[in-house]
CSV table of C-alpha atoms in Angstrom, one decimal:
chain,number,residue,atom,x,y,z
A,1,MET,CA,-26.8,11.3,4.3
A,2,LEU,CA,-28.9,8.1,4.5
A,3,TYR,CA,-27.3,4.7,4.5
A,4,LYS,CA,-30.4,2.6,4.9
A,5,ARG,CA,-29.7,0.2,2.0
A,6,SER,CA,-26.0,-0.2,3.1
A,7,SER,CA,-27.2,-1.1,6.6
A,8,GLU,CA,-29.6,-3.7,5.2
A,9,LEU,CA,-26.9,-5.2,3.0
A,10,PHE,CA,-24.4,-5.3,5.8
A,11,ALA,CA,-26.9,-7.2,8.0
A,12,GLU,CA,-27.4,-9.7,5.2
A,13,ALA,CA,-23.7,-10.1,4.6
A,14,GLU,CA,-23.0,-10.8,8.3
A,15,LYS,CA,-25.1,-14.0,8.0
A,16,VAL,CA,-22.9,-15.6,5.3
A,17,ILE,CA,-19.5,-13.7,5.4
A,18,PRO,CA,-17.4,-13.5,8.6
A,19,GLY,CA,-17.9,-10.0,10.0
A,20,GLY,CA,-19.8,-9.2,6.9
A,21,VAL,CA,-16.7,-8.3,4.9
A,22,ASN,CA,-13.9,-10.0,2.9
A,23,SER,CA,-11.2,-7.8,4.3
A,24,PRO,CA,-11.4,-6.6,8.0
A,25,VAL,CA,-10.8,-2.8,7.6
A,26,ARG,CA,-13.9,-2.6,5.4
A,27,ALA,CA,-16.1,-3.3,8.5
A,28,PHE,CA,-15.6,0.2,9.9
A,29,LYS,CA,-14.5,-1.2,13.2
A,30,GLY,CA,-11.8,1.5,13.5
A,31,VAL,CA,-14.4,4.3,13.1
A,32,GLY,CA,-17.7,2.8,14.1
A,33,GLY,CA,-20.9,2.8,12.1
A,34,THR,CA,-22.1,0.8,9.2
A,35,PRO,CA,-19.8,0.3,6.2
A,36,LEU,CA,-20.8,1.7,2.8
A,37,PHE,CA,-21.8,-0.8,0.2
A,38,LEU,CA,-20.6,0.6,-3.1
A,39,LYS,CA,-22.5,0.2,-6.4
A,40,SER,CA,-20.2,1.9,-8.9
A,41,ALA,CA,-17.4,4.3,-9.4
A,42,LYS,CA,-16.2,6.6,-12.2
A,43,GLY,CA,-13.2,8.9,-12.2
A,44,GLN,CA,-12.9,10.5,-8.8
A,45,TRP,CA,-16.4,9.5,-7.6
A,46,LEU,CA,-17.8,6.6,-5.6
A,47,PHE,CA,-21.6,5.8,-5.7
A,48,ASP,CA,-23.2,3.7,-2.9
A,49,GLU,CA,-26.3,1.6,-2.9
A,50,ASP,CA,-28.3,4.4,-1.3
A,51,GLY,CA,-27.5,6.8,-4.2
A,52,ASN,CA,-25.0,8.9,-2.3
A,53,LYS,CA,-21.8,10.0,-4.0
A,54,PHE,CA,-18.4,10.7,-2.6
A,55,LEU,CA,-15.0,12.0,-3.6
A,56,ASP,CA,-12.7,9.1,-3.3
A,57,TYR,CA,-9.4,9.3,-1.4
A,58,ILE,CA,-8.9,5.5,-1.0
A,59,ASN,CA,-9.0,4.6,-4.7
A,60,SER,CA,-9.2,0.8,-3.9
A,61,TRP,CA,-6.3,1.3,-1.5
A,62,GLY,CA,-4.0,2.6,-4.2
A,63,PRO,CA,-4.4,1.1,-7.7
A,64,MET,CA,-6.8,3.6,-9.2
A,65,ILE,CA,-4.1,6.2,-9.7
A,66,LEU,CA,-5.8,7.5,-12.9
A,67,GLY,CA,-9.3,7.3,-11.4
A,68,HIS,CA,-12.0,4.6,-11.4
A,69,ALA,CA,-13.2,2.9,-14.6
A,70,TYR,CA,-10.3,4.3,-16.6
A,71,GLU,CA,-11.3,3.7,-20.1
A,72,PRO,CA,-8.2,2.1,-21.6
A,73,VAL,CA,-8.1,-0.4,-18.7
A,74,VAL,CA,-11.8,-1.2,-19.0
A,75,GLU,CA,-11.5,-1.7,-22.8
A,76,ALA,CA,-8.5,-3.9,-22.4
A,77,VAL,CA,-10.2,-6.2,-19.9
A,78,ILE,CA,-13.4,-6.4,-22.0
A,79,GLU,CA,-11.5,-7.4,-25.2
A,80,LYS,CA,-9.4,-10.0,-23.4
A,81,ALA,CA,-12.5,-11.5,-21.6
A,82,LYS,CA,-14.0,-12.2,-25.0
A,83,LEU,CA,-11.1,-14.4,-25.8
A,84,GLY,CA,-11.1,-16.4,-22.5
A,85,THR,CA,-10.5,-15.5,-18.9
A,86,SER,CA,-7.9,-18.0,-17.9
A,87,PHE,CA,-5.8,-20.7,-19.6
A,88,GLY,CA,-3.4,-21.9,-17.0
A,89,ALA,CA,-0.7,-21.7,-19.8
A,90,PRO,CA,1.7,-19.0,-21.0
A,91,THR,CA,0.5,-16.0,-23.1
A,92,LYS,CA,2.5,-13.4,-24.9
A,93,LEU,CA,0.7,-10.8,-22.8
A,94,GLU,CA,2.7,-11.9,-19.7
A,95,THR,CA,6.0,-11.2,-21.5
A,96,GLU,CA,4.7,-7.8,-22.7
A,97,ILE,CA,3.8,-6.5,-19.3
A,98,ALA,CA,7.0,-8.1,-17.8
A,99,SER,CA,9.2,-6.3,-20.4
A,100,LEU,CA,7.5,-3.0,-19.8
A,101,ALA,CA,7.7,-3.3,-16.0
A,102,VAL,CA,11.4,-4.2,-16.2
A,103,SER,CA,12.1,-1.2,-18.5
A,104,MET,CA,10.4,1.2,-16.1
A,105,VAL,CA,12.1,0.1,-12.9
A,106,PRO,CA,15.8,0.4,-12.1
A,107,ASN,CA,17.8,-2.5,-10.9
A,108,ILE,CA,15.5,-5.4,-11.9
A,109,ASP,CA,16.0,-7.9,-14.7
A,110,LYS,CA,13.2,-10.3,-14.2
A,111,ILE,CA,9.7,-10.3,-12.7
A,112,ARG,CA,7.2,-12.9,-11.7
A,113,PHE,CA,3.5,-12.3,-11.4
A,114,VAL,CA,1.3,-13.6,-8.7
A,115,ASN,CA,-2.3,-12.8,-7.5
A,116,SER,CA,-1.8,-10.5,-4.6
A,117,GLY,CA,0.6,-8.4,-2.6
A,118,THR,CA,0.5,-11.0,0.2
A,119,GLU,CA,1.7,-13.7,-2.3
A,120,ALA,CA,4.4,-11.4,-3.6
A,121,CYS,CA,5.9,-10.6,-0.2
A,122,MET,CA,5.6,-14.2,1.0
A,123,SER,CA,7.3,-15.4,-2.2
A,124,ALA,CA,10.0,-12.7,-1.9
A,125,VAL,CA,10.9,-13.9,1.6
A,126,ARG,CA,11.0,-17.5,0.5
A,127,LEU,CA,13.3,-16.6,-2.4
A,128,ALA,CA,15.6,-14.6,-0.1
A,129,ARG,CA,15.9,-17.6,2.2
A,130,GLY,CA,16.6,-19.9,-0.7
A,131,TYR,CA,19.2,-17.6,-2.1
A,132,THR,CA,21.0,-17.0,1.2
A,133,ASN,CA,20.5,-20.3,2.9
A,134,ARG,CA,19.5,-18.4,6.0
A,135,ASN,CA,16.2,-18.5,7.9
A,136,LYS,CA,15.5,-15.3,9.8
A,137,VAL,CA,13.9,-12.1,8.5
A,138,ILE,CA,13.8,-8.6,10.0
A,139,LYS,CA,10.5,-6.6,9.6
A,140,PHE,CA,9.4,-3.3,11.1
A,141,ALA,CA,6.6,-2.7,13.6
A,142,GLY,CA,3.7,-1.1,11.8
A,143,CYS,CA,4.8,-2.3,8.3
A,144,TYR,CA,2.2,-4.6,6.7
A,145,HIS,CA,3.3,-7.1,4.1
A,146,GLY,CA,0.2,-9.1,3.8
A,147,HIS,CA,-1.3,-11.8,6.0
A,148,SER,CA,1.1,-14.7,5.6
A,149,ASP,CA,2.3,-16.2,8.9
A,150,SER,CA,5.8,-14.7,8.8
A,151,PHE,CA,4.5,-11.1,8.9
A,152,LEU,CA,1.8,-11.3,11.6
A,153,ILE,CA,4.3,-10.8,14.4
A,154,GLN,CA,4.5,-8.3,17.2
A,155,ALA,CA,7.5,-7.3,19.4
A,156,GLY,CA,9.0,-9.4,22.1
A,157,SER,CA,10.4,-8.1,25.4
A,158,GLY,CA,13.4,-6.4,23.7
A,159,LEU,CA,15.0,-5.6,20.4
A,160,SER,CA,17.1,-8.8,20.4
A,161,THR,CA,14.3,-11.2,21.3
A,162,PHE,CA,12.3,-13.3,18.9
A,163,GLY,CA,8.9,-12.2,17.8
A,164,VAL,CA,5.7,-13.8,19.1
A,165,PRO,CA,2.5,-14.5,17.1
A,166,ASN,CA,0.2,-11.5,16.7
A,167,SER,CA,-2.7,-13.6,15.4
A,168,PRO,CA,-4.2,-17.0,16.5
A,169,GLY,CA,-3.2,-19.6,13.9
A,170,VAL,CA,0.4,-18.3,13.6
A,171,THR,CA,2.8,-20.9,15.2
A,172,PRO,CA,5.5,-19.9,17.7
A,173,GLY,CA,8.0,-21.7,15.4
A,174,THR,CA,7.2,-19.3,12.5
A,175,ALA,CA,7.4,-16.3,14.8
A,176,GLN,CA,10.9,-17.3,16.0
A,177,ASP,CA,12.3,-16.6,12.6
A,178,THR,CA,10.8,-13.1,12.4
A,179,LEU,CA,12.7,-10.3,14.1
A,180,LEU,CA,11.0,-7.0,14.8
A,181,ALA,CA,12.8,-3.6,14.4
A,182,THR,CA,11.6,0.0,14.8
A,183,TYR,CA,10.8,1.9,11.6
A,184,ASN,CA,13.2,4.9,11.1
A,185,ASP,CA,15.5,3.6,13.9
A,186,ILE,CA,18.7,2.2,12.3
A,187,ASN,CA,20.2,1.2,15.7
A,188,SER,CA,17.3,-1.2,16.4
A,189,VAL,CA,18.3,-2.9,13.1
A,190,SER,CA,22.0,-3.0,13.9
A,191,GLU,CA,21.3,-4.6,17.3
A,192,LEU,CA,19.2,-7.4,15.7
A,193,ILE,CA,21.9,-8.1,13.2
A,194,ASP,CA,24.6,-8.2,15.9
A,195,ALA,CA,22.5,-10.6,18.0
A,196,ASN,CA,21.8,-12.9,15.0
A,197,LYS,CA,25.1,-13.0,13.1
A,198,ASP,CA,25.0,-14.8,9.8
A,199,GLU,CA,21.4,-16.0,10.4
A,200,ILE,CA,19.4,-13.2,8.7
A,201,ALA,CA,18.3,-13.8,5.1
A,202,ALA,CA,16.5,-10.5,4.5
A,203,ILE,CA,15.2,-7.2,5.8
A,204,ILE,CA,11.8,-6.4,4.4
A,205,ILE,CA,10.4,-2.8,4.6
A,206,GLU,CA,7.8,-0.5,3.1
A,207,PRO,CA,10.2,2.2,1.9
A,208,VAL,CA,7.3,4.6,2.6
A,209,ALA,CA,5.0,3.1,5.3
A,210,GLY,CA,1.3,3.1,4.4
A,211,ASN,CA,-0.2,1.0,7.2
A,212,MET,CA,0.4,3.3,10.1
A,213,GLY,CA,-0.7,6.3,8.1
A,214,CYS,CA,1.8,7.6,5.6
A,215,ILE,CA,5.2,7.7,7.2
A,216,PRO,CA,8.3,8.7,5.1
A,217,PRO,CA,11.7,7.3,5.8
A,218,LYS,CA,14.0,9.7,7.6
A,219,ASP,CA,16.9,11.1,5.7
A,220,GLY,CA,19.6,8.5,5.4
A,221,PHE,CA,17.5,5.6,6.9
A,222,LEU,CA,17.1,3.6,3.7
A,223,SER,CA,20.8,4.2,2.6
A,224,ASP,CA,21.9,3.0,6.1
A,225,LEU,CA,19.8,-0.1,5.7
A,226,ARG,CA,21.4,-0.7,2.3
A,227,THR,CA,24.8,-0.5,3.9
A,228,LEU,CA,23.9,-2.8,6.7
A,229,CYS,CA,22.6,-5.4,4.2
A,230,ASP,CA,25.8,-5.1,2.1
A,231,ASP,CA,28.1,-5.5,5.1
A,232,ASN,CA,26.3,-8.6,6.4
A,233,GLY,CA,25.2,-10.6,3.3
A,234,ILE,CA,21.6,-9.7,3.8
A,235,LEU,CA,19.1,-9.1,1.0
A,236,LEU,CA,17.1,-5.9,1.2
A,237,ILE,CA,13.4,-6.3,0.1
A,238,PHE,CA,11.4,-3.2,-0.7
A,239,ASP,CA,7.7,-3.9,-0.3
A,240,GLU,CA,6.4,-1.6,-3.1
A,241,VAL,CA,2.9,-3.0,-3.2
A,242,MET,CA,1.7,0.6,-2.4
A,243,THR,CA,4.6,2.7,-3.7
A,244,GLY,CA,5.4,0.9,-6.9
A,245,PHE,CA,4.5,2.9,-10.0
A,246,ARG,CA,2.7,5.4,-7.7
A,247,LEU,CA,5.5,7.6,-6.3
A,248,ALA,CA,7.5,7.4,-9.6
A,249,ARG,CA,7.7,5.2,-12.7
A,250,GLY,CA,10.5,3.3,-10.9
A,251,GLY,CA,8.8,3.5,-7.5
A,252,ALA,CA,10.6,4.2,-4.3
A,253,GLN,CA,13.9,2.8,-5.7
A,254,GLU,CA,13.9,5.7,-8.2
A,255,LEU,CA,12.5,8.3,-5.8
A,256,PHE,CA,15.1,7.7,-3.1
A,257,ASN,CA,17.9,6.4,-5.4
A,258,ILE,CA,18.3,3.2,-3.4
A,259,ASN,CA,18.6,-0.2,-5.0
A,260,ALA,CA,16.8,-3.0,-3.2
A,261,ASP,CA,17.7,-6.7,-3.9
A,262,ILE,CA,14.1,-7.8,-4.3
A,263,VAL,CA,11.0,-5.6,-4.9
A,264,THR,CA,7.4,-6.6,-4.5
A,265,TYR,CA,4.5,-5.1,-6.3
A,266,GLY,CA,0.7,-5.0,-6.3
A,267,LYS,CA,-2.1,-2.3,-6.5
A,268,VAL,CA,-1.1,-0.1,-9.5
A,269,ILE,CA,0.6,-2.9,-11.5
A,270,GLY,CA,-2.7,-4.7,-11.8
A,271,GLY,CA,-4.8,-1.7,-12.9
A,272,GLY,CA,-7.3,-2.6,-10.2
A,273,LEU,CA,-7.5,-6.3,-10.8
A,274,PRO,CA,-6.0,-8.9,-8.3
A,275,VAL,CA,-2.3,-8.8,-9.2
A,276,GLY,CA,1.0,-9.0,-7.3
A,277,ALA,CA,4.6,-9.4,-8.5
A,278,PHE,CA,8.1,-9.7,-7.3
A,279,ALA,CA,11.3,-8.8,-9.1
A,280,ALA,CA,15.0,-8.8,-8.8
A,281,ARG,CA,18.3,-9.2,-10.7
A,282,SER,CA,18.7,-12.3,-12.8
A,283,GLU,CA,21.2,-13.9,-10.4
A,284,ILE,CA,18.5,-13.9,-7.7
A,285,MET,CA,15.4,-14.6,-9.8
A,286,ASP,CA,17.0,-17.6,-11.5
A,287,HIS,CA,16.8,-19.4,-8.2
A,288,LEU,CA,13.0,-19.7,-8.8
A,289,SER,CA,11.5,-22.9,-10.1
A,290,PRO,CA,11.6,-24.1,-12.9
A,291,ALA,CA,15.0,-22.4,-13.5
A,292,GLY,CA,16.1,-23.0,-9.9
A,293,SER,CA,15.0,-24.9,-6.8
A,294,VAL,CA,12.9,-22.3,-4.9
A,295,TYR,CA,9.3,-23.4,-5.6
A,296,GLN,CA,6.5,-20.9,-6.2
A,297,ALA,CA,3.4,-21.4,-8.4
A,298,GLY,CA,-0.1,-20.2,-8.9
A,299,THR,CA,-2.9,-21.4,-11.2
A,300,LEU,CA,-4.2,-17.9,-11.9
A,301,SER,CA,-0.9,-16.1,-11.9
A,302,GLY,CA,-0.5,-14.1,-15.1
A,303,ASN,CA,-4.1,-14.6,-16.1
A,304,PRO,CA,-5.1,-12.6,-19.2
A,305,LEU,CA,-7.6,-10.2,-17.6
A,306,ALA,CA,-5.2,-9.1,-14.9
A,307,MET,CA,-2.3,-8.8,-17.4
A,308,ALA,CA,-4.4,-6.8,-19.8
A,309,ALA,CA,-5.5,-4.4,-17.1
A,310,GLY,CA,-1.9,-4.0,-15.7
A,311,LEU,CA,-0.4,-3.5,-19.1
A,312,ALA,CA,-2.9,-0.8,-20.1
A,313,MET,CA,-2.2,1.0,-16.8
A,314,LEU,CA,1.5,0.8,-17.1
A,315,GLN,CA,1.4,2.0,-20.7
A,316,ALA,CA,-0.7,5.0,-19.6
A,317,LEU,CA,1.8,5.9,-16.9
A,318,GLU,CA,4.8,5.3,-19.0
A,319,SER,CA,3.6,7.5,-21.8
A,320,ASP,CA,2.4,10.5,-19.6
A,321,LEU,CA,5.5,12.5,-18.9
A,322,GLU,CA,3.7,14.8,-16.4
A,323,ILE,CA,1.6,12.4,-14.5
A,324,TYR,CA,3.8,12.2,-11.4
A,325,ASN,CA,4.4,16.0,-11.3
A,326,ARG,CA,0.6,16.5,-11.5
A,327,LEU,CA,0.0,14.1,-8.7
A,328,GLU,CA,2.7,15.7,-6.6
A,329,GLN,CA,1.2,19.2,-7.1
A,330,LYS,CA,-2.3,18.1,-6.4
A,331,THR,CA,-1.4,16.4,-3.2
A,332,ALA,CA,0.7,19.3,-2.1
A,333,TYR,CA,-2.2,21.6,-2.8
A,334,LEU,CA,-4.5,19.4,-0.7
A,335,GLU,CA,-1.9,19.3,2.1
A,336,ASN,CA,-1.5,23.1,2.2
A,337,GLY,CA,-5.2,23.7,2.2
A,338,MET,CA,-5.9,21.2,5.0
A,339,ARG,CA,-3.0,22.7,7.1
A,340,GLU,CA,-4.6,26.1,6.9
A,341,GLU,CA,-8.1,24.8,7.9
A,342,LEU,CA,-6.9,22.6,10.7
A,343,THR,CA,-4.6,25.3,12.1
A,344,SER,CA,-7.3,27.9,12.0
A,345,ALA,CA,-9.6,25.5,13.9
A,346,ASN,CA,-6.9,25.2,16.6
A,347,ILE,CA,-6.6,21.4,16.1
A,348,ASN,CA,-3.6,19.4,17.2
A,349,TYR,CA,-2.5,17.6,14.0
A,350,THR,CA,0.4,16.3,11.9
A,351,ILE,CA,0.2,15.7,8.2
A,352,ASN,CA,2.7,13.4,6.5
A,353,ARG,CA,3.0,13.2,2.7
A,354,VAL,CA,5.2,11.6,0.1
A,355,GLY,CA,4.1,12.2,-3.5
A,356,SER,CA,0.4,11.2,-3.8
A,357,MET,CA,0.3,9.4,-0.4
A,358,ILE,CA,-0.9,11.5,2.5
A,359,SER,CA,-2.3,11.1,6.0
A,360,VAL,CA,-3.6,13.3,8.8
A,361,HIS,CA,-2.7,12.3,12.4
A,362,PHE,CA,-4.4,14.1,15.3
A,363,ASP,CA,-1.4,14.7,17.4
A,364,LYS,CA,0.9,17.7,17.5
A,365,ASP,CA,4.1,15.6,17.6
A,366,SER,CA,5.9,14.1,14.6
A,367,VAL,CA,4.7,10.7,13.5
A,368,VAL,CA,7.8,8.7,12.5
A,369,ASP,CA,7.0,5.1,13.5
A,370,PHE,CA,4.3,2.7,14.8
A,371,LYS,CA,4.6,3.9,18.4
A,372,SER,CA,4.2,7.6,17.5
A,373,ALA,CA,1.4,6.8,15.1
A,374,GLY,CA,-0.4,5.2,18.1
A,375,LYS,CA,-0.4,8.4,20.1
A,376,GLY,CA,-2.9,10.1,17.8
A,377,ASP,CA,-6.4,11.0,19.1
A,378,ASN,CA,-8.5,8.2,17.6
A,379,ASP,CA,-11.8,9.6,19.0
A,380,THR,CA,-11.1,12.8,17.0
A,381,PHE,CA,-10.2,10.8,13.9
A,382,LYS,CA,-13.6,8.9,14.2
A,383,LYS,CA,-15.5,12.2,14.3
A,384,PHE,CA,-13.3,13.6,11.4
A,385,PHE,CA,-14.0,10.5,9.3
A,386,HIS,CA,-17.8,10.6,9.7
A,387,GLY,CA,-17.9,14.3,9.3
A,388,LEU,CA,-16.1,14.1,6.0
A,389,LEU,CA,-18.4,11.2,4.9
A,390,GLU,CA,-21.4,13.4,5.6
A,391,ASN,CA,-19.9,16.0,3.4
A,392,GLY,CA,-19.3,13.7,0.5
A,393,VAL,CA,-15.6,12.9,1.1
A,394,TYR,CA,-14.5,9.2,1.6
A,395,ILE,CA,-11.2,8.7,3.3
A,396,ALA,CA,-9.7,5.4,4.7
A,397,PRO,CA,-11.9,4.2,7.6
A,398,SER,CA,-8.8,3.9,9.9
A,399,ALA,CA,-6.4,6.3,11.5
A,400,TYR,CA,-3.6,3.9,10.5
A,401,GLU,CA,-4.0,4.0,6.7
A,402,THR,CA,-2.7,6.4,4.1
A,403,TRP,CA,-4.9,8.2,1.7
A,404,PHE,CA,-4.2,7.8,-2.1
A,405,ILE,CA,-4.7,10.6,-4.5
A,406,SER,CA,-5.8,10.0,-8.1
A,407,ASP,CA,-5.2,12.1,-11.1
A,408,ALA,CA,-8.9,12.2,-11.7
A,409,LEU,CA,-9.3,14.7,-8.9
A,410,THR,CA,-9.6,18.2,-10.1
A,411,TYR,CA,-8.6,21.4,-8.2
A,412,GLU,CA,-12.3,22.1,-7.8
A,413,ASP,CA,-12.6,18.7,-6.1
A,414,LEU,CA,-9.6,19.5,-3.9
A,415,ASP,CA,-11.1,22.9,-2.9
A,416,ALA,CA,-14.4,21.1,-2.0
A,417,THR,CA,-12.4,18.7,0.1
A,418,ILE,CA,-10.4,21.4,1.8
A,419,ALA,CA,-13.7,23.3,2.6
A,420,ALA,CA,-15.2,20.1,4.0
A,421,VAL,CA,-12.1,19.6,6.2
A,422,GLY,CA,-12.5,23.1,7.5
A,423,LYS,CA,-16.2,22.7,8.2
A,424,VAL,CA,-15.6,19.4,10.1
A,425,ALA,CA,-12.6,20.7,12.0
A,426,ARG,CA,-14.6,23.5,13.5
A,427,THR,CA,-17.0,20.9,15.0
A,428,LEU,CA,-14.2,18.8,16.6
C-alpha cells in the first residue's frame, strides 16, 4: 500500500504538534514507520488519506463496540448539537444517562461524569483518600490509569519500597505515596500492606489489564484483593475505562462477580466522544463536593454532545440481549483461527483473551504480568504489525496494547483477518 499523503501530513504535523501526534502511541514509535492519517470510518472499516481501507481492531481504543459512525449515536449528537454544544449548567440528559448507567452496573448508587479516563482515575483516587483519610495508593506494574502524576510510577528496589517517578515532571513527593505491586501476584500486595499499615487508601487495578496486552486476572486474584481490602480498611478501585460496558453490561464487576468500592469508566460510556466517569455507593460518592468536602469539577463535564452519544450507546447495549454473546463468539472464532495459522507457521506465540479483548504475544510462555509481557519478541511483532497493515488489517501499533473487537465485524471479515495472519506468519 502507498502512504504518501500520510507521510506528508505527518511531516506537517511534526512542525506544530510535539512528535506530530496528540497521544504518543499514535506516532508508531513502537513499530516503526509513518503513522496513518485517517480520513473517515464506517462500521468495521477505516479509510486513510491515501484512499486505503483497513479492517479495524483498535476501534478508537475500545469505544466503538458497535462499529464506527453507529447511526443512533451519530443522530443523537447531531440533534443535540443543533440545540447548543455546551452550557456549563445541568441538563436532564445527565440524569438520564446516570440513571441508565447505575441501573446496568451492580454495586453503584451514584456516578459523576468527567471528560476522560485520566480524570476519572485521578478523581477516584482523590475521593478514596478523602474518604479514608489516608494518603498511599497501590497500583500494579503495567496497569495504565491515565497520565496523572500519581500513576506514572515505576518500581523501586523492592516490593516494600516507595515508587520513583517514571516521567520527568513527576515529583518524588508524589511518587512516595504510590506503591507498586505485581499484577496477578497477591503476595506482592500483602507485603506492601504489611509494610504500610493503616496508610493505604486504595488499591487501583485494571481488572483485565489492557496496557501490557490483554492480561486476564488469575483465578482468585481479584477475590483475594477484595478480601485484603476488607481486612485492612482499604478501598478497591476497578479501572474499567476499557472493560466497562464492554465485557458485560455491568463490566468486570458483573463478569467476575466481584464488587469494587469505586469504579472508573471511559471509552464505551461516551460512545466515542471524550467522556469519563467514576461511580460508587452513596456513602462514598456523597463525600464529593458540593455534597461533601472532596473537590472535583470540570467546565465541560456532562456536556450535551458527550451525554447524548453515551446515552445512545448505552441504550443500544442495554436493549440488545445477545450483544455480549455475539462479541464473545466472534472473538473466540478469531482466536481459534489465529492459533491454527500461527501454529502451522511454527511461530512461538501466546494469545490472551477475555470477551472481546484479545492480544497476540510472540513468546511461547504464559503472559501474566508486565515482566512476562516484556519477554515477547518485539522485532517479530513489528513485522507482524506491518504485514497485517499491508494486508488491510489495522491492529494496535504496540506489542503492549490489547485489540478491541466490534460487533460490526462479520465472520467474512474474521476469515479475511485469519487468512492475513496466516499469510504474514509464514513470512516471519
